[in-house]
C-alpha cells in the first residue's frame, strides 16, 4: 500500500495542500524535510557564500533536504542598513529569490537586536544618544523599509531577537535605554503595519532556563495585553551534549505554546566541544584563547562522542515530534559542520561537529534515524 503523504506548501498567505504517493522506500532518495512534511518545516540558515552562489555543493543539500530558510547574517541591520538611509539589499534579494524559486518557507532574521546593530542607530552627529522620538523614527524607518520590501514574500520575521536576560529581566540594550520598554511593542507594531500578512516572532537563546522562560512568558503576555500581534516564540536551540535537559526544554515548549502562539526551533545545533566556562583551569583572561586541549577532535569525532551526539539529537527530535501541533518549524543553524559558527565561538579556530551533515556534506547516521522517526504515522 503506497503511503499517501500530505504536503503543505505555503505560497504566500495561501496554503496549497497536495497529496503525493511516495515511492517504495527502497527507491526513495533521502529528502529529510519530507519525513516531516505533515508536522513542521525543516529549515537551515544560509550564509553569505551560499546566498552569493559560491557554495553550490551545500546548496544542493539545501534543495534536497530543507523546505525553509533563514539568512544567517545578511539581513542583520549592520549589513542591510550599515549607514543611515543606505540599504544593501543585494544578498537579501538573492536569499528571498532562492527561497521563492525553490518554494521554501522564508523567515527574515532579524529586525531589532542589541547585537550587530550599527552604532549610528543610537547617536546623533555629535555622537550623543538620540532622543526617544528619533530612535523610534529610526526603528520605524528600518522596519518599514526592510519588511516593506519583502511584503508578501518573506512569510515570517524574527522581529525582536534576544531582548531577555537569563535571569528573566529585560536586556539593558540601547533600545530599552533610549525608548523604554515599549520599544518591544513598537517593533512588532511597525512590522505588522509594514506587512499585515507576515507572521511575527520573538526569538531568543537559553530558553530552557526557568527564570528566562518566565521572563519571556511575562514579556509576551504584556505584548498580548497591549494588543500586539505576536504569532510565535523562537527557541534558538544552541545546545550541548549535556545541557539543557530535555525536561527543561519541554517545559519551555509547553509554557510558550500555552500562550496561544506557535513555537519555533530557530537555530538548532549541538556543540560536542569542551566549554571554556567549565574549564576554569586557564587564567580567566585566557579562558577563551585557543588551547589544543579545548579542541580535542581535530582528527575526527570518536565513535562514543558521535553516538552521544546521535542519541541526544534523536532525543530532541522525539520531543519536537511529540509537540508537532505546537511547533511550526525546526531550523538548523547551518548545513554542514564546517559552516557552524561554533567552530569560532566561544574559541576561534576549533573543529566542532554541531549539525546533521558532515564536512563532506554527507548526512550523519542520525539523519536516517530521525527520518525514520518522522516517517512513523
Ligand atoms: O564577513 C566578514 C568577513 O568579511 C571578515 O573578514 C570577518 C572578520 O572577522 O568577519 C566576517 O563577518 C562575520 C560574520 O559572522 C560572517 O562570518 C562577523 O565578524 C561575525 O560577527 C558574524 O558572526 C555571526 C553572529 O551571529 C553575529 O552576527 C555568526 O556568523 C552567526 O552564526 C551568529 O548567529 C547568531 C544569530 O544571528 C542570533 N542567535 C545567536 C547566533 C549565534 O551567535
Coordinates of C-alpha atoms and ligand atoms in Angstrom, one line a residue:
X1 CA 0.0 0.0 0.0
X2 CA 1.5 3.2 -1.1
X3 CA 1.9 5.8 1.6
X4 CA -0.1 8.9 0.9
X5 CA 1.6 11.9 2.3
X6 CA 0.0 15.2 2.9
X7 CA 2.4 18.0 1.9
X8 CA 1.6 21.5 2.8
X9 CA 3.3 24.1 0.6
X10 CA 2.7 27.6 1.7
X11 CA 2.6 30.0 -1.2
X12 CA 2.5 33.4 0.4
X13 CA -0.5 33.5 2.7
X14 CA -2.3 30.8 0.8
X15 CA -1.7 27.1 1.6
X16 CA -1.7 24.6 -1.1
X17 CA -2.3 21.1 0.0
X18 CA -1.2 18.4 -2.4
X19 CA -1.2 14.7 -1.9
X20 CA 1.7 12.7 -3.3
X21 CA 2.3 9.0 -3.4
X22 CA 5.7 8.1 -2.1
X23 CA 7.8 5.7 -4.0
X24 CA 8.6 2.4 -2.3
X25 CA 11.1 3.2 0.5
X26 CA 13.9 1.3 -1.2
X27 CA 13.9 3.6 -4.2
X28 CA 13.3 6.8 -2.4
X29 CA 16.2 9.3 -2.3
X30 CA 16.6 10.8 1.1
X31 CA 14.7 14.1 1.5
X32 CA 14.9 15.0 5.2
X33 CA 12.1 17.6 5.2
X34 CA 9.7 15.1 3.5
X35 CA 9.7 12.9 6.6
X36 CA 8.2 15.9 8.5
X37 CA 6.0 17.3 5.7
X38 CA 2.9 16.7 7.8
X39 CA 4.4 18.0 11.0
X40 CA 6.6 21.1 10.7
X41 CA 9.0 22.8 8.3
X42 CA 12.7 21.7 8.3
X43 CA 14.9 24.7 7.8
X44 CA 18.5 25.8 7.6
X45 CA 20.4 29.1 7.9
X46 CA 22.2 30.2 4.7
X47 CA 25.5 32.0 5.0
X48 CA 26.9 34.7 2.7
X49 CA 28.8 32.3 0.4
X50 CA 25.8 30.1 -0.1
X51 CA 23.5 33.1 -0.9
X52 CA 26.0 34.7 -3.2
X53 CA 26.3 31.4 -5.2
X54 CA 29.8 30.5 -4.0
X55 CA 28.9 27.2 -2.4
X56 CA 26.9 25.1 -4.9
X57 CA 27.6 21.8 -3.2
X58 CA 26.0 22.6 0.1
X59 CA 23.2 24.5 -1.7
X60 CA 22.3 21.2 -3.4
X61 CA 21.9 19.7 0.1
X62 CA 19.7 22.6 1.0
X63 CA 17.4 22.0 -2.0
X64 CA 17.3 18.2 -1.3
X65 CA 16.8 18.2 2.4
X66 CA 15.2 21.5 3.6
X67 CA 12.0 23.4 2.9
X68 CA 12.6 26.5 4.9
X69 CA 15.5 29.0 5.0
X70 CA 16.7 31.9 7.2
X71 CA 19.6 34.2 6.5
X72 CA 22.5 33.7 8.9
X73 CA 23.7 37.3 8.7
X74 CA 22.8 39.3 5.6
X75 CA 19.5 40.8 6.9
X76 CA 21.0 42.0 10.2
X77 CA 20.9 45.8 10.5
X78 CA 24.7 46.1 10.4
X79 CA 24.6 44.5 6.9
X80 CA 21.3 45.7 5.5
X81 CA 21.5 49.3 6.6
X82 CA 25.1 49.9 7.5
X83 CA 24.6 53.7 7.4
X84 CA 21.5 55.8 7.9
X85 CA 19.4 55.6 4.8
X86 CA 21.9 53.4 3.0
X87 CA 20.5 50.0 2.4
X88 CA 22.3 47.0 0.9
X89 CA 19.7 44.5 -0.4
X90 CA 21.9 42.6 -2.8
X91 CA 22.2 39.4 -0.7
X92 CA 18.8 39.7 0.9
X93 CA 17.2 39.9 -2.6
X94 CA 19.2 36.8 -3.7
X95 CA 18.2 35.0 -0.5
X96 CA 14.5 35.7 -1.0
X97 CA 14.7 34.8 -4.7
X98 CA 16.3 31.4 -3.9
X99 CA 13.5 30.7 -1.4
X100 CA 10.8 31.6 -3.9
X101 CA 12.5 29.6 -6.7
X102 CA 12.6 26.5 -4.5
X103 CA 9.1 27.0 -3.0
X104 CA 10.5 27.3 0.5
X105 CA 9.2 28.9 3.7
X106 CA 11.2 32.1 4.1
X107 CA 12.0 33.6 7.5
X108 CA 13.6 37.0 7.9
X109 CA 16.3 37.4 10.6
X110 CA 16.4 39.8 12.4
X111 CA 14.9 43.3 12.6
X112 CA 15.7 44.5 16.2
X113 CA 18.7 43.1 18.0
X114 CA 21.0 44.7 20.6
X115 CA 24.0 43.0 18.8
X116 CA 25.1 43.7 15.2
X117 CA 23.2 47.0 15.2
X118 CA 25.4 49.7 13.7
X119 CA 26.3 52.4 16.2
X120 CA 24.7 55.2 14.0
X121 CA 21.3 53.8 15.0
X122 CA 21.7 55.3 18.5
X123 CA 23.7 58.5 18.2
X124 CA 23.4 62.0 16.6
X125 CA 26.1 63.8 14.6
X126 CA 27.9 64.7 17.8
X127 CA 27.9 61.0 18.9
X128 CA 25.4 61.8 21.7
X129 CA 22.4 59.4 22.2
X130 CA 19.5 60.5 20.1
X131 CA 16.1 61.3 21.6
X132 CA 13.3 58.8 22.1
X133 CA 11.4 60.3 19.2
X134 CA 14.4 60.0 16.8
X135 CA 15.1 56.4 18.0
X136 CA 11.5 55.4 17.4
X137 CA 11.6 57.0 13.9
X138 CA 14.8 55.2 13.0
X139 CA 13.4 51.9 14.2
X140 CA 10.2 52.5 12.2
X141 CA 12.1 53.5 9.1
X142 CA 14.3 50.4 9.3
X143 CA 11.4 48.0 9.8
X144 CA 9.2 49.6 7.2
X145 CA 11.9 49.7 4.6
X146 CA 13.1 46.1 5.1
X147 CA 9.7 44.4 5.8
X148 CA 8.0 46.5 3.2
X149 CA 10.5 45.5 0.5
X150 CA 9.6 41.8 1.0
X151 CA 5.9 42.2 1.7
X152 CA 4.1 39.1 0.8
X153 CA 7.4 37.3 0.0
X154 CA 9.0 36.8 3.4
X155 CA 6.5 34.7 5.3
X156 CA 7.7 35.2 8.9
X157 CA 10.1 37.6 10.8
X158 CA 12.3 37.4 13.8
X159 CA 11.1 40.9 14.8
X160 CA 13.0 41.1 18.1
X161 CA 16.0 39.0 19.0
X162 CA 17.4 38.3 22.5
X163 CA 15.7 41.0 24.5
X164 CA 15.6 39.0 27.7
X165 CA 18.5 38.1 30.0
X166 CA 19.0 34.7 31.5
X167 CA 17.6 36.0 34.9
X168 CA 14.3 37.0 33.1
X169 CA 14.9 40.7 33.2
X170 CA 14.8 42.8 30.0
X171 CA 18.2 43.2 28.4
X172 CA 19.6 46.7 29.2
X173 CA 20.1 47.5 25.4
X174 CA 20.3 50.9 23.8
X175 CA 16.8 50.3 22.5
X176 CA 15.5 49.9 26.1
X177 CA 17.6 52.8 27.4
X178 CA 16.6 55.3 24.8
X179 CA 13.0 54.3 24.0
X180 CA 11.9 52.4 27.1
X181 CA 10.1 49.1 27.5
X182 CA 7.6 49.9 24.8
X183 CA 10.3 49.5 22.1
X184 CA 9.2 45.9 22.0
X185 CA 5.6 46.7 21.3
X186 CA 6.6 49.3 18.7
X187 CA 8.8 46.9 16.9
X188 CA 6.0 44.3 16.5
X189 CA 3.5 47.1 15.6
X190 CA 5.8 48.5 12.9
X191 CA 6.4 45.0 11.4
X192 CA 2.7 44.3 11.4
X193 CA 1.9 47.6 9.7
X194 CA 4.6 47.0 7.1
X195 CA 3.3 43.5 6.2
X196 CA -0.1 42.6 7.8
X197 CA 0.2 39.0 6.3
X198 CA 3.6 38.2 7.8
X199 CA 3.8 36.1 11.0
X200 CA 5.8 37.8 13.7
X201 CA 8.1 36.1 16.2
X202 CA 10.2 36.8 19.3
X203 CA 13.5 34.8 19.2
X204 CA 16.0 34.0 21.9
X205 CA 18.6 31.6 23.2
X206 CA 18.9 29.6 26.5
X207 CA 15.1 29.4 26.6
X208 CA 15.2 26.3 28.8
X209 CA 16.4 28.3 31.8
X210 CA 13.4 28.6 34.1
X211 CA 14.0 32.2 35.0
X212 CA 14.4 33.2 31.3
X213 CA 11.3 31.1 30.4
X214 CA 9.3 33.1 33.0
X215 CA 10.7 36.4 31.8
X216 CA 9.8 35.6 28.2
X217 CA 6.3 34.5 29.2
X218 CA 5.7 37.7 31.1
X219 CA 7.0 39.8 28.3
X220 CA 4.8 38.1 25.7
X221 CA 1.8 38.3 28.0
X222 CA 2.4 42.1 28.3
X223 CA 2.7 42.4 24.5
X224 CA -0.5 40.4 24.0
X225 CA -2.3 42.6 26.6
X226 CA -1.2 45.6 24.6
X227 CA -2.9 44.2 21.5
X228 CA 0.4 43.4 19.7
X229 CA 0.3 40.7 17.1
X230 CA 2.9 38.1 18.1
X231 CA 2.5 34.8 16.4
X232 CA 5.4 32.7 17.7
X233 CA 8.3 32.3 20.0
X234 CA 11.6 31.1 18.6
X235 CA 13.7 28.9 20.8
X236 CA 17.1 29.1 19.2
X237 CA 18.2 25.7 20.5
X238 CA 22.0 26.1 20.6
X239 CA 22.6 23.1 22.9
X240 CA 25.4 21.0 24.2
X241 CA 25.8 17.2 24.8
X242 CA 24.8 17.7 28.5
X243 CA 22.6 20.8 28.7
X244 CA 19.9 21.9 28.6
X245 CA 17.9 18.9 29.8
X246 CA 15.2 17.7 27.5
X247 CA 12.9 18.1 30.6
X248 CA 13.5 21.8 30.9
X249 CA 13.4 22.3 27.1
X250 CA 10.0 20.6 27.1
X251 CA 8.7 22.8 29.9
X252 CA 9.5 25.8 27.8
X253 CA 7.8 24.4 24.7
X254 CA 4.7 23.9 26.9
X255 CA 4.9 27.3 28.6
X256 CA 5.3 29.2 25.3
X257 CA 2.6 27.3 23.4
X258 CA 0.2 27.8 26.4
X259 CA 0.3 31.5 25.4
X260 CA -1.5 30.6 22.3
X261 CA 1.5 31.2 20.0
X262 CA 3.5 28.8 17.8
X263 CA 6.8 27.5 19.0
X264 CA 9.7 27.6 16.5
X265 CA 13.1 25.8 16.9
X266 CA 15.0 28.5 15.1
X267 CA 18.8 27.9 15.3
X268 CA 19.4 24.3 16.4
X269 CA 22.9 23.0 16.7
X270 CA 24.8 20.9 19.3
X271 CA 28.4 21.5 20.3
X272 CA 30.5 18.5 21.3
X273 CA 33.5 20.5 22.4
X274 CA 34.6 21.3 26.0
X275 CA 33.3 24.6 27.3
X276 CA 35.8 27.3 28.4
X277 CA 33.4 28.4 31.1
X278 CA 33.5 25.0 32.7
X279 CA 37.2 24.5 32.1
X280 CA 38.4 27.2 34.5
X281 CA 41.9 25.8 34.6
X282 CA 43.1 28.6 32.5
X283 CA 43.5 32.1 33.7
X284 CA 40.1 33.8 33.2
X285 CA 41.8 36.3 30.9
X286 CA 43.0 33.4 28.6
X287 CA 40.0 31.2 29.1
X288 CA 38.9 31.9 25.5
X289 CA 42.3 31.7 23.9
X290 CA 42.8 28.7 21.7
X291 CA 44.3 25.8 23.5
X292 CA 44.7 22.3 22.0
X293 CA 43.0 20.6 24.9
X294 CA 39.9 22.7 24.1
X295 CA 39.9 21.3 20.5
X296 CA 40.2 17.6 21.1
X297 CA 38.6 16.2 17.9
X298 CA 40.6 17.7 15.0
X299 CA 41.4 14.2 13.8
X300 CA 37.8 13.2 13.8
X301 CA 35.0 12.6 16.2
X302 CA 35.4 9.5 18.4
X303 CA 32.7 6.9 18.0
X304 CA 31.5 7.2 21.5
X305 CA 31.1 11.0 21.2
X306 CA 29.3 10.6 17.8
X307 CA 27.0 8.1 19.4
X308 CA 26.2 10.5 22.3
X309 CA 25.5 13.3 19.7
X310 CA 23.2 11.0 17.7
X311 CA 21.3 9.8 20.8
X312 CA 20.8 13.3 22.1
X313 CA 19.8 14.7 18.6
X314 CA 17.3 11.9 18.3
X315 CA 16.0 12.8 21.8
X316 CA 15.4 16.4 20.7
X317 CA 13.5 15.3 17.6
X318 CA 11.3 12.9 19.6
X319 CA 10.4 15.9 21.7
X320 CA 9.7 18.0 18.5
X321 CA 7.5 15.3 17.1
X322 CA 5.7 15.0 20.4
X323 CA 4.8 18.7 20.2
X324 CA 4.3 18.8 16.4
X325 CA 1.0 20.5 16.8
X326 CA 2.7 23.3 18.7
X327 CA 5.9 23.5 16.7
X328 CA 5.8 25.1 13.2
X329 CA 9.4 24.8 12.1
X330 CA 12.7 23.2 13.2
X331 CA 15.7 25.1 11.7
X332 CA 19.3 24.2 11.9
X333 CA 21.9 26.9 12.2
X334 CA 23.8 25.8 9.1
X335 CA 24.0 22.9 6.7
X336 CA 27.4 21.1 7.4
X337 CA 29.8 21.1 10.3
X338 CA 32.4 23.2 8.6
X339 CA 29.8 26.1 8.3
X340 CA 28.9 26.2 12.0
X341 CA 29.5 29.4 13.9
X342 CA 30.6 27.2 16.8
X343 CA 33.9 26.4 15.1
X344 CA 34.9 30.0 16.0
X345 CA 32.8 30.8 19.1
X346 CA 33.5 30.9 22.0
X347 CA 37.0 30.0 20.9
X348 CA 38.3 30.8 17.4
X349 CA 39.7 28.1 15.2
X350 CA 38.3 24.9 16.7
X351 CA 36.7 21.9 14.9
X352 CA 33.2 21.3 16.1
X353 CA 30.6 18.8 14.9
X354 CA 27.3 20.6 15.6
X355 CA 25.0 19.9 12.6
X356 CA 23.4 17.0 10.7
X357 CA 25.7 17.0 7.7
X358 CA 29.4 16.4 8.0
X359 CA 32.2 18.4 6.4
X360 CA 31.7 16.4 3.1
X361 CA 28.0 17.3 3.1
X362 CA 27.1 13.8 3.9
X363 CA 24.2 13.0 6.3
X364 CA 25.3 11.7 9.6
X365 CA 23.9 8.3 10.7
X366 CA 21.4 10.0 13.0
X367 CA 19.7 11.6 10.0
X368 CA 18.4 8.2 8.9
X369 CA 17.1 7.6 12.4
X370 CA 15.4 10.9 12.6
X371 CA 13.8 10.4 9.1
X372 CA 12.5 7.0 10.3
X373 CA 11.1 8.7 13.4
X374 CA 9.4 11.4 11.3
X375 CA 8.0 8.9 8.8
X376 CA 6.2 6.9 11.5
X377 CA 2.4 7.6 11.3
Ligands
LIG1 O1 32.0 38.6 6.5 C1 33.0 39.2 7.4 C2 34.4 38.9 6.7 O2 34.5 39.7 5.5 C3 35.5 39.4 7.7 O3 36.8 39.0 7.1 C4 35.3 38.6 9.0 C5 36.4 39.2 10.0 O4 36.2 38.5 11.2 O5 34.0 38.9 9.6 C6 33.0 38.4 8.7 O6 31.8 38.7 9.3 C7 31.5 37.8 10.4 C8 30.1 37.1 10.1 O7 29.7 36.3 11.2 C9 30.3 36.2 8.8 O8 31.1 35.2 9.1 C10 31.2 38.7 11.6 O9 32.5 39.2 12.0 C11 30.7 37.8 12.8 O10 30.4 38.7 13.9 C12 29.4 37.2 12.3 O11 29.0 36.3 13.4 C13 27.6 35.9 13.3 C14 27.0 36.2 14.7 O12 25.6 35.8 14.7 C15 27.0 37.7 14.9 O13 26.2 38.3 13.9 C16 27.6 34.4 13.1 O14 28.0 34.1 11.7 C17 26.1 33.9 13.2 O15 26.1 32.5 13.1 C18 25.5 34.3 14.5 O16 24.2 34.0 14.6 C19 23.5 34.4 15.8 C20 22.1 34.7 15.4 O17 22.1 35.7 14.4 C21 21.3 35.0 16.6 N1 21.3 33.9 17.6 C22 22.7 33.6 18.0 C23 23.5 33.2 16.8 C24 24.9 32.8 17.2 O18 25.6 33.9 17.7

